[in-house]
Short mmCIF file of C-alpha atoms in Angstrom, two decimals:
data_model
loop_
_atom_site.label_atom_id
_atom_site.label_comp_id
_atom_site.label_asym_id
_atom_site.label_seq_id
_atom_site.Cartn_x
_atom_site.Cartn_y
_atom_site.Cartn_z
CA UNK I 1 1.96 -39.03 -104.17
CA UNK I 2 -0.37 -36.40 -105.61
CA UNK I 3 1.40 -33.76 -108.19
CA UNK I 4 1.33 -30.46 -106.49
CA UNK I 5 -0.53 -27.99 -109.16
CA UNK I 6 -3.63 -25.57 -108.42
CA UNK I 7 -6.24 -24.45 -111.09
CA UNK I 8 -6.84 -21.09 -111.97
CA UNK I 9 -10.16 -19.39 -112.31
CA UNK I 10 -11.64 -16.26 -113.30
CA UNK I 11 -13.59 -13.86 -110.99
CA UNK I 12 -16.88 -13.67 -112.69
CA UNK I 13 -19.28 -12.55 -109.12
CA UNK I 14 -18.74 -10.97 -106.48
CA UNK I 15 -21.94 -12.28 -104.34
CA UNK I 16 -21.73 -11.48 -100.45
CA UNK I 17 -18.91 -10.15 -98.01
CA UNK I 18 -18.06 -12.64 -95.42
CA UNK I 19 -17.95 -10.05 -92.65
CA UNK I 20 -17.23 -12.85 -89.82
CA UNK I 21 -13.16 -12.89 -91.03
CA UNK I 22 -10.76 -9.69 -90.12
CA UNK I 23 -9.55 -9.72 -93.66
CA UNK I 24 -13.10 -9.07 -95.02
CA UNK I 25 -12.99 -12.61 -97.58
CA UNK I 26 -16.24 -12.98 -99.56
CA UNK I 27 -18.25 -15.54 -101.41
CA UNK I 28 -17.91 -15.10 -105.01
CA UNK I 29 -18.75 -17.32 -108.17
CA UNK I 30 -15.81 -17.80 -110.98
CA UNK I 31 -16.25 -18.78 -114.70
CA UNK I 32 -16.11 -22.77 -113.84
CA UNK I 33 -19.64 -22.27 -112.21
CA UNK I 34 -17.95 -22.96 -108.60
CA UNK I 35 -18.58 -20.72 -105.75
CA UNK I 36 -15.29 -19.83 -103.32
CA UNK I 37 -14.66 -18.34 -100.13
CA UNK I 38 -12.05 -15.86 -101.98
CA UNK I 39 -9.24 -14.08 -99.59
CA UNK I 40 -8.08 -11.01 -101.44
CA UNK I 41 -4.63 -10.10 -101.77
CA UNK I 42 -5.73 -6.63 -100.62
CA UNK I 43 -6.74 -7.34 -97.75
CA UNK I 44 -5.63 -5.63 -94.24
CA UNK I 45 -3.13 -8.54 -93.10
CA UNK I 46 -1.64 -8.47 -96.78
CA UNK I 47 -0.31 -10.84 -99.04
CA UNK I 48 1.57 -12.61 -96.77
CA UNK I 49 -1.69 -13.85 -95.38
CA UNK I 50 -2.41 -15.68 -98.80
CA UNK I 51 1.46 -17.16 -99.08
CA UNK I 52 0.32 -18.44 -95.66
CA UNK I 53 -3.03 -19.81 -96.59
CA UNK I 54 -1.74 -21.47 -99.91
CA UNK I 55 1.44 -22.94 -97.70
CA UNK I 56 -0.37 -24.28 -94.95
CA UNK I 57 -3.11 -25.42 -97.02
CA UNK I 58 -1.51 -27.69 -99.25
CA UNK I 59 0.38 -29.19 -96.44
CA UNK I 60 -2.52 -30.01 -95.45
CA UNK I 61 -3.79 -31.86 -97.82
CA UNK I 62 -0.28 -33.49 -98.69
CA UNK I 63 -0.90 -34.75 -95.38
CA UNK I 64 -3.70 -36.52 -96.02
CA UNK I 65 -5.76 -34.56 -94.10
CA UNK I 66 -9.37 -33.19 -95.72
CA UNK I 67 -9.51 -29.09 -97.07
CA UNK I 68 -11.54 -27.79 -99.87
CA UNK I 69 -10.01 -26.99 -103.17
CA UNK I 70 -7.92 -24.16 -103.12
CA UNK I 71 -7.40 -22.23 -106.77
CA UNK I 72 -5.82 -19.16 -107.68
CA UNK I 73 -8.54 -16.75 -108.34
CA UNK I 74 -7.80 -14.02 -110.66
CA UNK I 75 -9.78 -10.38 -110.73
CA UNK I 76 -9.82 -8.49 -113.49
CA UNK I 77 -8.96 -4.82 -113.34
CA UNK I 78 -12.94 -4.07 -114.40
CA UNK I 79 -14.35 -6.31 -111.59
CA UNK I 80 -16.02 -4.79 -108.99
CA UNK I 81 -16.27 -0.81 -110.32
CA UNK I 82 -20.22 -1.21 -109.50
CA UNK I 83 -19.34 -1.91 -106.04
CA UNK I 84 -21.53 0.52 -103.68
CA UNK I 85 -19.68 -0.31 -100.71
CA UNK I 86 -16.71 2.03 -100.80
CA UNK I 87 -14.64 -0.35 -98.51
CA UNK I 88 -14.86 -3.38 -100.39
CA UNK I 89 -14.56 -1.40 -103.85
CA UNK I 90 -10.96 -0.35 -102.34
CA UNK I 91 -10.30 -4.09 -101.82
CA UNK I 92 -11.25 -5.38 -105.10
CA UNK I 93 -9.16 -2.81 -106.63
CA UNK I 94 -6.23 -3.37 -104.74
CA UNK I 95 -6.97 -7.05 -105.47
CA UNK I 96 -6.34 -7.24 -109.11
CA UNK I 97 -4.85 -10.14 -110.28
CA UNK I 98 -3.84 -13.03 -108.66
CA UNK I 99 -5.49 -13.97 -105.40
CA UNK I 100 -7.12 -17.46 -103.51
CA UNK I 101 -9.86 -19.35 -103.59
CA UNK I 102 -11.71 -21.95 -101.40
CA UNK I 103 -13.94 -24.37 -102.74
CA UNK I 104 -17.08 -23.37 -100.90
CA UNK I 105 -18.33 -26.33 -99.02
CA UNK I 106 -22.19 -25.87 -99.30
CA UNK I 107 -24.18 -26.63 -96.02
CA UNK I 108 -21.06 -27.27 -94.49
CA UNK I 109 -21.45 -26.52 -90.07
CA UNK I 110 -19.21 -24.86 -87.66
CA UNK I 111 -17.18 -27.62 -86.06
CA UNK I 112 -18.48 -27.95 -82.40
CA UNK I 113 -16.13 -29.95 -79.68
CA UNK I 114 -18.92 -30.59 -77.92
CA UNK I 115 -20.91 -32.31 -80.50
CA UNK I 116 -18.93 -33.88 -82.49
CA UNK I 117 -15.95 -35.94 -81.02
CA UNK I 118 -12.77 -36.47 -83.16
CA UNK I 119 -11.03 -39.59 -82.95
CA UNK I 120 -7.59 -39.33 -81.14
CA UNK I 121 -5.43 -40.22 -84.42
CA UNK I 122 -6.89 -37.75 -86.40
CA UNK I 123 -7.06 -35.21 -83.98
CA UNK I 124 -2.72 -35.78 -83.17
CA UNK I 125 -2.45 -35.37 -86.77
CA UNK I 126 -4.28 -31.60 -87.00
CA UNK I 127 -2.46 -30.40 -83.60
CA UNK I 128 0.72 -31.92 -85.13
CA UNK I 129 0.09 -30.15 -88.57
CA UNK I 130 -0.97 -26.68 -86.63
CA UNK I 131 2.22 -27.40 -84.51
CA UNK I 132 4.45 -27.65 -87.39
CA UNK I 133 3.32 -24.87 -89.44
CA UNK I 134 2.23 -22.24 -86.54
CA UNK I 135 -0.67 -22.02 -86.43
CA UNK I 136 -2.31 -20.15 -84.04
CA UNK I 137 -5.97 -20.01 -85.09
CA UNK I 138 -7.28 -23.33 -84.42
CA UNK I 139 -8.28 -22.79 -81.16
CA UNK I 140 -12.16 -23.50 -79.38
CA UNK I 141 -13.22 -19.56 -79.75
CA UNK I 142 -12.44 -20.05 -83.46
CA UNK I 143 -11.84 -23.91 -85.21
CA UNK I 144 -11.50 -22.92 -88.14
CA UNK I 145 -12.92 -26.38 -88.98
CA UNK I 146 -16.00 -27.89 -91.02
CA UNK I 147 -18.38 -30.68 -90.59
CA UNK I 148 -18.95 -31.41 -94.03
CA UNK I 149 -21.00 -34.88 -95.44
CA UNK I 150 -20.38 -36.45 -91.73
CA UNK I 151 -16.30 -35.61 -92.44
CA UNK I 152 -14.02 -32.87 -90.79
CA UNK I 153 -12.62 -30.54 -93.16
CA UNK I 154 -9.83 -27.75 -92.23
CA UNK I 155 -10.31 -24.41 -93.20
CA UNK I 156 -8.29 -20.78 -92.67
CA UNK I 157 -4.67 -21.31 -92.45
CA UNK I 158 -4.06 -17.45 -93.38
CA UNK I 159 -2.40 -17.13 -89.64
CA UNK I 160 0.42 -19.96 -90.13
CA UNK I 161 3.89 -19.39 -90.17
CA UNK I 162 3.98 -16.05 -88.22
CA UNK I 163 8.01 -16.19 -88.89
CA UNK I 164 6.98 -14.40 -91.93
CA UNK I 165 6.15 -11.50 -90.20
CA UNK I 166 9.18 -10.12 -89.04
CA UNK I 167 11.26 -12.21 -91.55
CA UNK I 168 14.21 -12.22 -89.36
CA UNK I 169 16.31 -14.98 -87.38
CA UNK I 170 13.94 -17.33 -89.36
CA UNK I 171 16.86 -20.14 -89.49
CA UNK I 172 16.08 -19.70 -85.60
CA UNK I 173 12.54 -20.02 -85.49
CA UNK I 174 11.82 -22.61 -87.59
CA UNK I 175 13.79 -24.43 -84.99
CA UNK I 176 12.05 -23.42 -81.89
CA UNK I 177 9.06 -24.81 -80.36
CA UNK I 178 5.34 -23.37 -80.51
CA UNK I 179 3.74 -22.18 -77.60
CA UNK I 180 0.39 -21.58 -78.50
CA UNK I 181 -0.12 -25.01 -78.95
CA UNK I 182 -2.14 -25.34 -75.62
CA UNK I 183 -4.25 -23.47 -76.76
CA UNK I 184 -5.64 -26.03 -79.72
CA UNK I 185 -8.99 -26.93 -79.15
CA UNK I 186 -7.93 -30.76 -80.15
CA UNK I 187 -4.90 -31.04 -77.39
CA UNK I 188 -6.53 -33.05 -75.09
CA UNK I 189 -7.68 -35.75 -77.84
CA UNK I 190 -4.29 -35.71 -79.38
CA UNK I 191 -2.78 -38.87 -77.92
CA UNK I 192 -0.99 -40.50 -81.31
CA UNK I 193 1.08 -37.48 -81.52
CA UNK I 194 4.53 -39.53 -81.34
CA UNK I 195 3.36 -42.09 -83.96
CA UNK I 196 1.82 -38.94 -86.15
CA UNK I 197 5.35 -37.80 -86.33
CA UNK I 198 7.16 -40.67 -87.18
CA UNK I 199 4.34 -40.79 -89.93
CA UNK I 200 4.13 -37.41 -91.07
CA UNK I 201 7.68 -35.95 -90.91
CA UNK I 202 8.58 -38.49 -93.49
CA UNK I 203 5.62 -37.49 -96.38
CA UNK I 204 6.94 -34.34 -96.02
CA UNK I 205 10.10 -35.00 -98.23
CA UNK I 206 11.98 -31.99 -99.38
CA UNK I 207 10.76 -32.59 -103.16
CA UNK I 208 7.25 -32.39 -101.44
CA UNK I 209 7.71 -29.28 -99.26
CA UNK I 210 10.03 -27.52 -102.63
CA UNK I 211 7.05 -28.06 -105.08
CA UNK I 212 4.73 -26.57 -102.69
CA UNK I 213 6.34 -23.44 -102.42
CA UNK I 214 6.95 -23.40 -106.31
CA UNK I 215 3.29 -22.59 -106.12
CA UNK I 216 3.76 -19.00 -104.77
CA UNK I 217 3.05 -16.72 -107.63
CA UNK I 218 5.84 -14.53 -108.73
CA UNK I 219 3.78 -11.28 -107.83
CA UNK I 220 2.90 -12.63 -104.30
CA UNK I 221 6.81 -12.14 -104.02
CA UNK I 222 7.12 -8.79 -104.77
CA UNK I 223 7.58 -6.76 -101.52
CA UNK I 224 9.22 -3.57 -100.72
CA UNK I 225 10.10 -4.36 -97.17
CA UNK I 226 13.75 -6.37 -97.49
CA UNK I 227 16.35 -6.79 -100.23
CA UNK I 228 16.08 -10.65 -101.19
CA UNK I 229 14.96 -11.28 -104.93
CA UNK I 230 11.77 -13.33 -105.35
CA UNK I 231 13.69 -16.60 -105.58
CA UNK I 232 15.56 -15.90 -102.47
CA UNK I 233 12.22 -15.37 -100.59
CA UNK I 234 11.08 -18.80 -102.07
CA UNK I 235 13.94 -20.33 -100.99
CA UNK I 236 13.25 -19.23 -97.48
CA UNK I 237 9.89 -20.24 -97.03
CA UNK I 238 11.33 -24.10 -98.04
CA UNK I 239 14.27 -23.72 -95.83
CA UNK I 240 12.52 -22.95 -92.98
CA UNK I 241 10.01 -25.86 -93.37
CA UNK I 242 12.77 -28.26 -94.19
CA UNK I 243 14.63 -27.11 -91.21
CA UNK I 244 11.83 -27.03 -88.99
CA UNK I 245 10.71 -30.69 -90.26
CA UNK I 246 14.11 -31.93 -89.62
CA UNK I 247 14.04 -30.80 -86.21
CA UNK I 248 10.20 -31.90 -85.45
CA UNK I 249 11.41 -32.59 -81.59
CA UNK I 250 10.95 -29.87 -80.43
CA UNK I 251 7.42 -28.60 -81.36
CA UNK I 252 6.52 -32.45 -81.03
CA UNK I 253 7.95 -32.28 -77.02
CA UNK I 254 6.22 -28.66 -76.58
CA UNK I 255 2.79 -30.22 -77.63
CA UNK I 256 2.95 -33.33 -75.13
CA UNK I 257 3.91 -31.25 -72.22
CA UNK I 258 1.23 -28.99 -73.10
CA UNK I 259 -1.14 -31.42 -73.41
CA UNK I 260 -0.12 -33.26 -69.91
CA UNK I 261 -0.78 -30.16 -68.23
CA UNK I 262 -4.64 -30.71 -69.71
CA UNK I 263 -4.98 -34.50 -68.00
#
């Protein structure tokens, strides 16, 4: 398996806001010559929304499944000061530092259910991924998914593990089931979904799921609203995908009822 490591990049253009996402993400260039869709770490849903979008990202692609290259993006403190728009000047300075990158998939389409049909094994393994890490935006008012060289590539996982939110009872939640899984626009197709667990709850090893959460930068950690130190934090975000992987059941069992009541 893969090493778990992401590449960092420098900032070096800020070219267009991306006005379609809540959390105001733009295309930017860095100093490898790559452009990104960057999400800001000052953005309105806050950083949890990046911990969320590196976490359920590089599941993802431990997973085997197909998502552009994330990297950490870092923004100088200088970047941006010629900004005439007031609101994204605020972002970019409340920005500075560390924040996340996606490779920008050029020509890349909106994924359409109507025109393009996904297989039924690769569609059990997205609603069993989305299942798994709560994910409630992959729905048919919003994919969040590419059509990229023929292939289907995931995008936006910035509204996964909503436990995160409240950060309490989280033992609790990562063993419950997830509702909003009938509303995944890939339900009905997702007839492997059995099989896709026996698979895929077995790649994700602890050792996997650990060294993905190693990649949560120190500073993404820092928050004033509870009293655990950053490692503690760490240690629940692992914990609660360990636990939740161990007990796979029940979102698995919540998914195929939900997706009975669709045939």
């Amino acid at each position: 398996m893969q090493s778990t490591s992401l590449r960092t990049v420098n900032v070096t253009r800020y070219i267009q806001p991306l006005r379609e996402g809540g959390s105001l993400p733009a295309l930017a260039e860095a100093d490898d010559d790559f452009k990104y869709v960057l999400k800001f770490k000052g953005n309105g849903h806050g950083i949890k929304s990046l911990i969320a979008e590196l976490i359920g990202g590089e599941i993802a692609r431990a997973l085997g499944l197909k998502l552009p290259e994330l990297v950490f993006a870092n923004l100088d403190e200088a970047f941006g000061r010629t900004e005439a728009d007031e609101e994204i000047q605020d972002l970019l300075k409340a920005s500075q530092g560390l924040n996340l990158g996606l490779h920008f998939l050029s020509g890349a389409i909106n994924f359409d259910p109507v025109v393009t049909k996904v297989d039924s094994k690769l569609a059990s393994q997205i609603v069993w991924l989305d299942a798994f890490i709560t994910n409630i935006d992959r729905s048919a008012k919003n994919t969040n998914m590419l059509i990229w060289n023929k292939e289907l590539w995931l995008i936006d996982h910035g509204s996964c593990l909503n436990f995160q939110y409240t950060w309490t009872d989280w033992e609790a939640k990562a063993k419950s089931p997830f509702a909003y899984i009938k509303e995944h626009v890939l339900l009905n197709k997702a007839n492997q979904l059995k099989d896709v667990d026996s698979e895929f709850s077995k790649l994700l090893t602890d050792e996997k799921l650990k060294s993905i959460v190693e990649l949560i930068p120190d500073e993404w950690l820092m928050w004033e609203d509870s009293e655990e130190t950053r490692e503690q934090r760490r240690e629940i975000y692992f914990k609660f995908l360990s636990i939740r992987n161990k007990h796979s059941e029940l979102f698995l069992n919540e998914a195929e009822n939900a997706r009975k009541t669709l045939i």
